[in-house]
Short mmCIF file of C-alpha atoms and ligand atoms in Angstrom, two decimals:
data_model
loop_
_atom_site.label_atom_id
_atom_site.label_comp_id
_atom_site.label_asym_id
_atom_site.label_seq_id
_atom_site.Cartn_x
_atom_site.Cartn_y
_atom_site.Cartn_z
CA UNK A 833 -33.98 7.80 -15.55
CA UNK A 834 -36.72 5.98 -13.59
CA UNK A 835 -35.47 2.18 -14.11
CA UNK A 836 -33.27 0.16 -16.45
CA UNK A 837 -33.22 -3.74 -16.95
CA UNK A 838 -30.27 -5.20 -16.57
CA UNK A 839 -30.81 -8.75 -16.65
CA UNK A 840 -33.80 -10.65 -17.81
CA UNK A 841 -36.58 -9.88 -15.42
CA UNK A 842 -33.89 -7.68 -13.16
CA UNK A 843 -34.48 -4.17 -13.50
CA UNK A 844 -32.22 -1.28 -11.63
CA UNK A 845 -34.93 1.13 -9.96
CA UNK A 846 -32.56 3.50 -8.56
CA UNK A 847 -31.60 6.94 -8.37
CA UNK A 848 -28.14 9.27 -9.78
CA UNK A 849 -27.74 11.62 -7.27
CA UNK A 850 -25.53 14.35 -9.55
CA UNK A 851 -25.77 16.63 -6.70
CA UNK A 852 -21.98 17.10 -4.56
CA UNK A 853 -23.08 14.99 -1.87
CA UNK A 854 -21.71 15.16 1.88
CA UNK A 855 -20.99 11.46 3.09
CA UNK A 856 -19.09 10.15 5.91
CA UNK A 857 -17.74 13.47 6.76
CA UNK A 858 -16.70 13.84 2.78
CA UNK A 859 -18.34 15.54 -0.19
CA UNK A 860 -18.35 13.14 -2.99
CA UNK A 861 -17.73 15.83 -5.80
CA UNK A 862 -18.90 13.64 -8.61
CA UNK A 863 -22.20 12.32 -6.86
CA UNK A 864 -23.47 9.19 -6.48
CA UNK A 865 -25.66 6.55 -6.99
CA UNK A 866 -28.57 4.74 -5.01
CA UNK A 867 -28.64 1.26 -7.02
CA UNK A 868 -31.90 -0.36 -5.79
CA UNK A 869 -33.32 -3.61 -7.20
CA UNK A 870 -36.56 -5.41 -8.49
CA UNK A 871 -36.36 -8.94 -9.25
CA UNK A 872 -39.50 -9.95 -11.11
CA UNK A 873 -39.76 -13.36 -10.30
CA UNK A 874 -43.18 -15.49 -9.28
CA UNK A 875 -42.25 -13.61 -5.74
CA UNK A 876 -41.21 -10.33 -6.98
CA UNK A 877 -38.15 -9.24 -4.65
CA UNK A 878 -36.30 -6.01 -4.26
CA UNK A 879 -32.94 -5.53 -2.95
CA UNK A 880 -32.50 -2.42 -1.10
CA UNK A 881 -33.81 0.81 -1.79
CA UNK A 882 -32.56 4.75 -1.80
CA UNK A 883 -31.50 7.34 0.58
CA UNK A 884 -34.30 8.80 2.78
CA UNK A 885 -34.46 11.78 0.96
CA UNK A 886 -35.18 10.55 -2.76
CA UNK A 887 -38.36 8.18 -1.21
CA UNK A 888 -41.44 9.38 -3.40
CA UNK A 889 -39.95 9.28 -6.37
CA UNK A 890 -38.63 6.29 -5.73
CA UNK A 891 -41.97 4.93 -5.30
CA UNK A 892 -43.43 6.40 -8.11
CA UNK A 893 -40.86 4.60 -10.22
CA UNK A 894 -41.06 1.42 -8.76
CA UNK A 895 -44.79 1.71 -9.82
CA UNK A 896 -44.38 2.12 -13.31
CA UNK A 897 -42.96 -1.47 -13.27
CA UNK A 898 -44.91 -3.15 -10.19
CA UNK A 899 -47.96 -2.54 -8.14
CA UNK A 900 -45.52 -2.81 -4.80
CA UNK A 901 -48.69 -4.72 -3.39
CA UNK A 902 -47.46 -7.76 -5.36
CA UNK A 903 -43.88 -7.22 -3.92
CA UNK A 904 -43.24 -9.96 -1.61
CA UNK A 905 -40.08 -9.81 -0.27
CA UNK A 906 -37.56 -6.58 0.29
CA UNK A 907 -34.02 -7.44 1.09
CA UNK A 908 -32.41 -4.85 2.64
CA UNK A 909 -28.43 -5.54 2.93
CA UNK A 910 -27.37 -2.44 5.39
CA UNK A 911 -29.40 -0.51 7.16
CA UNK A 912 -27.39 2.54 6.54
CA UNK A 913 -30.10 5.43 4.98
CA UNK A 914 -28.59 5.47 1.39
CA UNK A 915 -29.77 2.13 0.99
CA UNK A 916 -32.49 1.28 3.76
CA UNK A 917 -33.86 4.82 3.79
CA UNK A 918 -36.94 4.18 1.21
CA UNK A 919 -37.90 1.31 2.98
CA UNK A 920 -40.88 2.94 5.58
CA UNK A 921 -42.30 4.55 2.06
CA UNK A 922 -41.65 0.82 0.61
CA UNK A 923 -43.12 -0.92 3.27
CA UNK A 924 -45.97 1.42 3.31
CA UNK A 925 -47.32 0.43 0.28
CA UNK A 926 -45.60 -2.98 0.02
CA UNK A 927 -48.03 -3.96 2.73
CA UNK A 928 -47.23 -8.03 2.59
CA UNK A 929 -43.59 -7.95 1.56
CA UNK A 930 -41.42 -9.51 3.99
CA UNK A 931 -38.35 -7.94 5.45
CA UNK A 932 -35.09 -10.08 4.82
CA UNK A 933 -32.07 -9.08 6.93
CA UNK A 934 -29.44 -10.11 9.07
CA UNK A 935 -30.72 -10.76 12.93
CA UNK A 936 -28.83 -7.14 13.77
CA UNK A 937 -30.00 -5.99 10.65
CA UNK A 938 -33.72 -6.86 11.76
CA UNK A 939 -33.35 -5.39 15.08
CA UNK A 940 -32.01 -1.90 13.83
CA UNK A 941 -34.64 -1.64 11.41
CA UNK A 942 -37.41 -2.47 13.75
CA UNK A 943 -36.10 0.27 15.97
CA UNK A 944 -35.28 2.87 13.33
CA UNK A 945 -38.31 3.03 11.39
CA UNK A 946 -40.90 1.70 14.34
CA UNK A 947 -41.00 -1.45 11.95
CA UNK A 948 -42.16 -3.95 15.05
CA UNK A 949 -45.23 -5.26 13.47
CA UNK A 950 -44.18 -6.29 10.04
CA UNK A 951 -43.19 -10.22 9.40
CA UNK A 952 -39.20 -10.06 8.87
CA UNK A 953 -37.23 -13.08 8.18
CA UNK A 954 -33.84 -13.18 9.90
CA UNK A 955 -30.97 -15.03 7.47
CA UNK A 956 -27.45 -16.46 8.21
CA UNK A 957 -24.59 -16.43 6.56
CA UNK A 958 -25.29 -19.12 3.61
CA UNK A 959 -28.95 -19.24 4.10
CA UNK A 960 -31.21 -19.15 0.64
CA UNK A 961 -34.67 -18.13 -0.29
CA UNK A 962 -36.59 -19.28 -3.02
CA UNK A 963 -38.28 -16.70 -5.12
CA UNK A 964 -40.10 -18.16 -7.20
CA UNK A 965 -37.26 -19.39 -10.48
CA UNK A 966 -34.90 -17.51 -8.49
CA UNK A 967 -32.95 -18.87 -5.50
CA UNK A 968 -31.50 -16.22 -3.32
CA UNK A 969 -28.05 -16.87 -0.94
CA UNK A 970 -27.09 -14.69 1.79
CA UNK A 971 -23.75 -14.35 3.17
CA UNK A 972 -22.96 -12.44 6.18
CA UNK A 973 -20.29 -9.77 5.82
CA UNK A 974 -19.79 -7.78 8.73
CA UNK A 975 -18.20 -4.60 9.26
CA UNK A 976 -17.88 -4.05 5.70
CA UNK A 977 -19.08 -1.83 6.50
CA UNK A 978 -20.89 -1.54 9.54
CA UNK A 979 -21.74 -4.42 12.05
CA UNK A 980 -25.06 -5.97 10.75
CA UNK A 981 -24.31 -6.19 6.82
CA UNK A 982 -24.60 -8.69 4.60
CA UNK A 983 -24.52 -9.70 0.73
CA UNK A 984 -26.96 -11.32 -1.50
CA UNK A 985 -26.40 -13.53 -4.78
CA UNK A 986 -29.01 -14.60 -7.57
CA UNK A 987 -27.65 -18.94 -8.00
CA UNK A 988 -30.05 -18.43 -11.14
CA UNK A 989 -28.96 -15.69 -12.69
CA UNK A 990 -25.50 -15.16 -11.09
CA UNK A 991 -25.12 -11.70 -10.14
CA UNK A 992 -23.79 -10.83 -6.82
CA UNK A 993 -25.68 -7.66 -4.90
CA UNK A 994 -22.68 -6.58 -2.55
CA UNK A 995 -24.09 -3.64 -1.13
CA UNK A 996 -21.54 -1.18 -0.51
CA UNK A 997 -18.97 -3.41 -1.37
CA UNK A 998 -17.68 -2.98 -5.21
CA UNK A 999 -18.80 0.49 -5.24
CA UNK A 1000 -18.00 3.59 -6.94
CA UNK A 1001 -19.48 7.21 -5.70
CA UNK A 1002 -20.01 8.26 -9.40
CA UNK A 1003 -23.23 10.17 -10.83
CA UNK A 1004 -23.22 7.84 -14.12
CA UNK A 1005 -26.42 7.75 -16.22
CA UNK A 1006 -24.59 4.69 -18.24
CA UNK A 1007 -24.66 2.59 -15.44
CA UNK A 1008 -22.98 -0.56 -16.97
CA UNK A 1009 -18.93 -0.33 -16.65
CA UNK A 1010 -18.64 -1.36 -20.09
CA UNK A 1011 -20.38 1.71 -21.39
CA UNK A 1012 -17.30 3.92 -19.77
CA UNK A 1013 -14.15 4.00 -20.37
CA UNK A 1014 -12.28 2.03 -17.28
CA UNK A 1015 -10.04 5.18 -16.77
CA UNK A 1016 -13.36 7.09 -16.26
CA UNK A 1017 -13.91 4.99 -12.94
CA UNK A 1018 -11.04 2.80 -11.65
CA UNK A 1019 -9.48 5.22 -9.60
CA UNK A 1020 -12.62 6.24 -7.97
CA UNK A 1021 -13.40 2.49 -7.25
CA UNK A 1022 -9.64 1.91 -5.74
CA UNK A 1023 -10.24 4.95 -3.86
CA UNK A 1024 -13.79 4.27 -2.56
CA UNK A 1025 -12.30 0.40 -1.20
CA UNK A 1026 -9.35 2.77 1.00
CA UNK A 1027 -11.67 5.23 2.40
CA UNK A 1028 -14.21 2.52 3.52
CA UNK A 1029 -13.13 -0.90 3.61
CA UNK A 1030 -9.43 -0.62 3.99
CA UNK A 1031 -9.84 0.05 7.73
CA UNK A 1032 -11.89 -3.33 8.10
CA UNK A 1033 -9.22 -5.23 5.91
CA UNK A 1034 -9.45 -8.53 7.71
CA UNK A 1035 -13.39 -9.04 7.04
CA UNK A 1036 -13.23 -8.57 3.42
CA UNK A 1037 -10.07 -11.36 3.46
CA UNK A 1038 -13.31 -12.82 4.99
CA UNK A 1039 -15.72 -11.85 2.28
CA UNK A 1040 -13.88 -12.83 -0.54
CA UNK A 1041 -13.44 -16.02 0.93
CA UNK A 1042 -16.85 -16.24 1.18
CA UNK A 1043 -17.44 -15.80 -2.54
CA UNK A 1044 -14.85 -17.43 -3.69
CA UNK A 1045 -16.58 -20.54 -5.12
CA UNK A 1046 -19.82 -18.61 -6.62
CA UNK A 1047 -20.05 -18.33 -10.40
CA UNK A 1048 -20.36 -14.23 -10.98
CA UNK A 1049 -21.38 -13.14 -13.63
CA UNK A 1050 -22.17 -9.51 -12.98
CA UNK A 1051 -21.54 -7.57 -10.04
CA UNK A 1052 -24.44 -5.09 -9.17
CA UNK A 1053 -23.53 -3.05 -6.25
CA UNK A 1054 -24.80 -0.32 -4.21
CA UNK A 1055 -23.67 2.57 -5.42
CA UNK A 1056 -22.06 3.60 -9.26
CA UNK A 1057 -21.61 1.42 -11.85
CA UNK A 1058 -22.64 -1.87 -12.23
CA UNK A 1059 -19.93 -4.35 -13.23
CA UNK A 1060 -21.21 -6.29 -16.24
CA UNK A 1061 -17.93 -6.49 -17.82
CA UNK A 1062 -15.14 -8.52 -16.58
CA UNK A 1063 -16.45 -8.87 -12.48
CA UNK A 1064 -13.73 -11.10 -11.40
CA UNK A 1065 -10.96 -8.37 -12.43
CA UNK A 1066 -12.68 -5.85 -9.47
CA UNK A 1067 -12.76 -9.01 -7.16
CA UNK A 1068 -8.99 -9.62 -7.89
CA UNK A 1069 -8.05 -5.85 -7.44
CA UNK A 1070 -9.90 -5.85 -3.71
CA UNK A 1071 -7.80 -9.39 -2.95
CA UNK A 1072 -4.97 -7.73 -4.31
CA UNK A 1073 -5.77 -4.22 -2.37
CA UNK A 1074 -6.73 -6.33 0.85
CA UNK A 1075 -3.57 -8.71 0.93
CA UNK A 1076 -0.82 -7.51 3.48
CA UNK A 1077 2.57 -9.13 2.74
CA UNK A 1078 4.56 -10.15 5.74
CA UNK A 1079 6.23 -7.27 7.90
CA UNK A 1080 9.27 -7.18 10.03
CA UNK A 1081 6.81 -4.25 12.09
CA UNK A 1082 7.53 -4.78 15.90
CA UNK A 1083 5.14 -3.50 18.85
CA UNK A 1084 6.69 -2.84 22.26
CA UNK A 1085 4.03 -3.34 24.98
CA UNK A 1086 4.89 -1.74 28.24
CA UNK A 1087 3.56 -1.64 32.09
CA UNK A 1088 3.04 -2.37 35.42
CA UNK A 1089 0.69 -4.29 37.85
CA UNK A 1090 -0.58 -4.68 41.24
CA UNK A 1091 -1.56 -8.48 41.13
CA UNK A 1092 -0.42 -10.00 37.80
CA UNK A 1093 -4.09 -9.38 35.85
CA UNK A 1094 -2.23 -6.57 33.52
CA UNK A 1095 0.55 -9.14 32.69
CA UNK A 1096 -1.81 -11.51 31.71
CA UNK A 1097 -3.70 -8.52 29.66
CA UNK A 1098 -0.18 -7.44 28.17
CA UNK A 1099 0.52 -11.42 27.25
CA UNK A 1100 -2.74 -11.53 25.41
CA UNK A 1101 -2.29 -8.47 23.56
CA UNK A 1102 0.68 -9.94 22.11
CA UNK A 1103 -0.84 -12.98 20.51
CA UNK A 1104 -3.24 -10.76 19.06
CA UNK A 1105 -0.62 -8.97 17.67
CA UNK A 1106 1.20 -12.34 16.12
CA UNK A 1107 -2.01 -13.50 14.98
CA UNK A 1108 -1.89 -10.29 12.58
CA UNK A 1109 1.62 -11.18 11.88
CA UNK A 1110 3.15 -8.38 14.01
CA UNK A 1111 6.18 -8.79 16.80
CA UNK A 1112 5.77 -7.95 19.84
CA UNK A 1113 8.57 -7.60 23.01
CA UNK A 1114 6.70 -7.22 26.66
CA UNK A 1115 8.49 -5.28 29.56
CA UNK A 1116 7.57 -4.98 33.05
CA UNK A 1117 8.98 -1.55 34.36
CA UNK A 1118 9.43 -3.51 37.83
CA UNK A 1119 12.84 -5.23 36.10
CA UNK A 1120 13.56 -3.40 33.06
CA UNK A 1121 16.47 -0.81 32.11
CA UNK A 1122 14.39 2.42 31.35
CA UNK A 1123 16.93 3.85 29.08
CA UNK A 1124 17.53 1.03 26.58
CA UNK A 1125 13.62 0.64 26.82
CA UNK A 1126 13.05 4.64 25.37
CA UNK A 1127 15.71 3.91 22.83
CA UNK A 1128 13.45 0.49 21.52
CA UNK A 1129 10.75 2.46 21.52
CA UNK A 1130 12.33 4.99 18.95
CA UNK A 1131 12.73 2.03 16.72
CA UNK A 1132 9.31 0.71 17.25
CA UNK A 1133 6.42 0.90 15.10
CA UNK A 1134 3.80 1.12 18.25
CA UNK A 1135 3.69 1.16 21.74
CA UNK A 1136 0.97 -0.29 24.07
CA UNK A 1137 1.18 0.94 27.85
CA UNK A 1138 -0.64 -0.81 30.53
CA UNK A 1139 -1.27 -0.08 34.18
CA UNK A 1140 -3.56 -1.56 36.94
CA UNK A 1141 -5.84 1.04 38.54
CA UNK A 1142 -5.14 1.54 42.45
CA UNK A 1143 -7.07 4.42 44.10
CA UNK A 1144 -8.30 5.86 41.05
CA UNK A 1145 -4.71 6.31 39.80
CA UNK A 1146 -1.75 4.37 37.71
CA UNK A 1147 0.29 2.27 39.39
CA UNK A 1148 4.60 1.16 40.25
CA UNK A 1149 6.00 3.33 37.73
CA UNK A 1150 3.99 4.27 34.64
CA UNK A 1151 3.79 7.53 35.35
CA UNK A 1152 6.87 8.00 36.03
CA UNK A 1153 7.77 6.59 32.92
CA UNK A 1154 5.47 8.17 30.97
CA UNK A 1155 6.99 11.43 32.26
CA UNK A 1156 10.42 10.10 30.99
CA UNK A 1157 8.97 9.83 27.16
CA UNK A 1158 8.05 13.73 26.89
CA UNK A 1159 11.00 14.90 25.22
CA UNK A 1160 11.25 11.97 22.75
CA UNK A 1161 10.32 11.80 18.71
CA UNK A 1162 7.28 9.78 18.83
CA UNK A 1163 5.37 12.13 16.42
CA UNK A 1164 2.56 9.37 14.09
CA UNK A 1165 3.74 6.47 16.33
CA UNK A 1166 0.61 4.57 17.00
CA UNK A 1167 -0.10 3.80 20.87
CA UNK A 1168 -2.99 2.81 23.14
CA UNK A 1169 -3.56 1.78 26.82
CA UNK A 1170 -4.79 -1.06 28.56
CA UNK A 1171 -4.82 -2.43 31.98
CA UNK A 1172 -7.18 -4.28 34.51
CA UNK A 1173 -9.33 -2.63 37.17
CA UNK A 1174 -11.83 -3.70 39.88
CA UNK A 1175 -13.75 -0.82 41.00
CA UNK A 1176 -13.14 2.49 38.83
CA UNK A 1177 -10.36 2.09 35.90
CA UNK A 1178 -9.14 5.44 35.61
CA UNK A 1179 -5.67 4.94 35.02
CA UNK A 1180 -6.14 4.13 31.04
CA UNK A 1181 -6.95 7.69 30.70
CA UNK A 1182 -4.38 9.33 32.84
CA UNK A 1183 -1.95 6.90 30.27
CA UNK A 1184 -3.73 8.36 27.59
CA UNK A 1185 -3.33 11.66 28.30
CA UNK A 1186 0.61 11.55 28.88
CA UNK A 1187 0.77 9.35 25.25
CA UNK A 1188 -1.25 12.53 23.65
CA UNK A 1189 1.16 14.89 24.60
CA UNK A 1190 4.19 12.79 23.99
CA UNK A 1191 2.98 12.78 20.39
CA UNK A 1192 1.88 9.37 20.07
CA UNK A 1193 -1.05 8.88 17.40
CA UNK A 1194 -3.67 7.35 20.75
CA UNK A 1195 -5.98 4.86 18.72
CA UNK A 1196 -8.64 5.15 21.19
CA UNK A 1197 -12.64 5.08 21.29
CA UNK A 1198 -13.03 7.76 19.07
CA UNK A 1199 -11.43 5.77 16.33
CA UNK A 1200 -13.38 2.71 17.03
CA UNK A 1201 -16.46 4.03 16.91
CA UNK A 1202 -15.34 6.32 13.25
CA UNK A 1203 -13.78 3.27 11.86
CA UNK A 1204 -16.04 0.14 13.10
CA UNK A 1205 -19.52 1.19 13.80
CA UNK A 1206 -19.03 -0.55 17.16
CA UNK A 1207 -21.23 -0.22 20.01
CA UNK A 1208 -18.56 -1.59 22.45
CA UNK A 1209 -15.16 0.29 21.80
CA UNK A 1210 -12.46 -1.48 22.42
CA UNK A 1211 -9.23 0.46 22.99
CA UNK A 1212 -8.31 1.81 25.30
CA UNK A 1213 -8.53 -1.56 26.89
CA UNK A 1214 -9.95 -1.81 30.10
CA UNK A 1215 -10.48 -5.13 31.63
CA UNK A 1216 -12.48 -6.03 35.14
CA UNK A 1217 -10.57 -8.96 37.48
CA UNK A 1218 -9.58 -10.68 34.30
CA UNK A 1219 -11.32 -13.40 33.47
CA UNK A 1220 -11.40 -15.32 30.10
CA UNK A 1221 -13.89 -13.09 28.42
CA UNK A 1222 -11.62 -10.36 29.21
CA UNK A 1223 -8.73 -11.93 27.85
CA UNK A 1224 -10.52 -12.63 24.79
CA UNK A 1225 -11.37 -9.24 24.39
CA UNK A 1226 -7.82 -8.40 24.87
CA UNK A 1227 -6.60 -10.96 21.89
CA UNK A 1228 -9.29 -8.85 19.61
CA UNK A 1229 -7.43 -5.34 20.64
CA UNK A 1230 -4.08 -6.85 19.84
CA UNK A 1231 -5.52 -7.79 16.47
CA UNK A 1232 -7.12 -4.28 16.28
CA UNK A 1233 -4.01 -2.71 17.36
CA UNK A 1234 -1.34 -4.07 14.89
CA UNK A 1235 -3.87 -3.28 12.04
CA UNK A 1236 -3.23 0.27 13.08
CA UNK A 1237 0.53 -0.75 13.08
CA UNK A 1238 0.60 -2.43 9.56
CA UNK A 1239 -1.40 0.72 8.12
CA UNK A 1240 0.75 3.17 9.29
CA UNK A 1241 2.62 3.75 6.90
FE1 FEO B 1904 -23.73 3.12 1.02
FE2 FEO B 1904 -22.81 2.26 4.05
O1 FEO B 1904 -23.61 3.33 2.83
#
């Protein structure tokens, strides 16, 4: 299948991948789909294109509708290569089109694909572009699922292009959800939101706040089938999936300092925690009974331990402590360090280390980077003389932390 209209001069030029297809460290065992778009308007438009590996015939498609030198725009709405990976054989021969992308969008795809000397044009969230009897919007949606994403809506012809968002990894030749049976592909879509949108839950609160006042009258997303029939019901079931009721989960957040900086770190961290509608209890091991403090932390549902550095090492009594929790039941319990340093920082990873063996689940850098696409990781938390940066930075890992909380179930 080399295109398909789907709305009047809106054709899907896309590819079914039927193959089992390794993803994100999964093998999607009933395909995919690349769902790329050409909007034949007086400034014919596409919106995103295939993975890397599909790129010729892609272009040979696209030609059977288009000479790509009339193209005059490409949108590309993530840079990831399932949906920006056509775009140097695009670009190629879509020598005047202009790249539309977020500014981090822009960058990434100047640097990936040595894209420096083409004109791009850099959109906001809100920001339109007129097609020619189209009118384009842009909304910014980031980490949904990486950092420089966004989302694109026709205000003509109503149909929201949400990328990655409203997906399904399905090889369907039928395309259009009502051609299926909604038991054919409703599981797969709930399952497709909690393996990679669930873990950035409070952006798409964000996105479908976003898109709450646009008139949708198809959804055409990224990957599987396009959702002609009945798109508000798939926007209500991610507000439904995305909604966390209120929790009685508590976080205990434990340390010591040298100067006060890691109290003002540990008072920080709880407000981020409240702000995600998680308790918190703060103890300084200076003044606190150790024994009724190991028995809280049984009942907890996380644990945050935080230490200043002094001569490369933790300092008053974390270690000590830490010792102390080794023959406890912490087993799934999530935990993560923080504390504030001037020269080297080291002691996060010593606190790490005893929290590993203890059993704790650490939700550390390696998570971070899995789960956000982040350059800067940041838990553990490791803060330099404390300043208000820092402390903001420590608000965002209390937020990041009790989203851990709330999803461990
Ligand atoms: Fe469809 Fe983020 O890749």
């Amino acid at each position: 299948m080399s295109f398909l209209k789907i709305s009047e001069n809106v054709f899907w030029i896309g590819k079914v991948d039927d193959r089992k297809v390794p993803f994100h460290r999964l093998i999607l065992e009933r395909g995919t789909t690349y769902n790329s778009y050409l909007l034949l308007t007086d400034k014919p438009t596409v919106i995103d294109t295939v993975d890397l590996m599909y790129g010729k015939e892609y272009m040979d498609n696209l030609a059977k509708l288009i000479d790509p030198q009339e193209i005059e725009y490409i949108v590309i709405n993530h840079v990831e290569p399932d949906h920006a990976g056509a775009l140097p054989a695009l670009a190629a021969k879509a020598k005047k089109a202009k790249i539309v992308s977020t500014a981090l969008g822009a960058a990434l795809l100047k640097d990936m694909f040595k894209l420096h000397n083409r004109e791009f044009i850099v959109v906001s969230d809100g920001d339109t572009l007129d097609i020619g009897g189209e009118v384009l919007q842009f909304f910014e949606t980031p980490y949904l699922h990486t950092e420089e994403t966004m989302i694109t809506y026709s205000t003509e012809d109503r149909v929201l292009y949400p990328c990655d968002l409203f997906s399904t990894h399905i090889a369907t030749y039928e395309l259009f959800n009502d051609l299926a049976e909604e038991t054919e592909y409703l599981e797969d879509f709930k399952v497709y939101y909690n393996l990679i949108m669930s873990p950035h839950r409070p952006y798409v609160r964000d996105m479908l706040d976003k898109i709450k006042d646009l008139d949708i009258k198809m959804i055409a997303p990224s990957h599987g089938y396009i959702l002609r029939k009945d798109p508000g019901k798939f926007i209500k079931i991610y507000d439904e999936m995305s909604y966390l009721k209120p929790t009685d989960k508590k976080v205990l957040i434990v340390y010591s300092t040298m100067t006060g900086n890691t109290t003002k770190i540990a008072q920080r961290l709880s407000e981020g925690l409240k702000a995600v509608g998680v308790e918190s209890e703060i103890f300084n091991l200076k003044n606190t009974d150790w024994e009724e403090l190991k028995a809280k932390i049984s009942d907890c549902d996380g644990l945050l331990v935080g230490s200043s550095t002094k001569y490369g090492d933790m300092v008053g009594a974390v270690e000590e402590f830490l010792k102390s929790l080794q023959d406890g039941d912490f087993k799934g319990k999530p935990a993560a360090a923080f504390g504030s340093y001037g020269w080297s920082g080291e002691a996060i990873m010593y606190i790490e280390d005893y929290l590993k063996e203890a059993g704790f689940k650490v939700i550390n850098q390696r998570y971070m980077i899995a789960g956000q696409g982040v350059d800067t990781p940041i838990l553990p938390l490791r803060i330099k003389f404390v300043k208000e940066d820092g402390l903001e930075k420590a608000d965002t890992a209390g937020r990041v932390f009790g989203e851990q909380v709330l999803v461990n179930a």
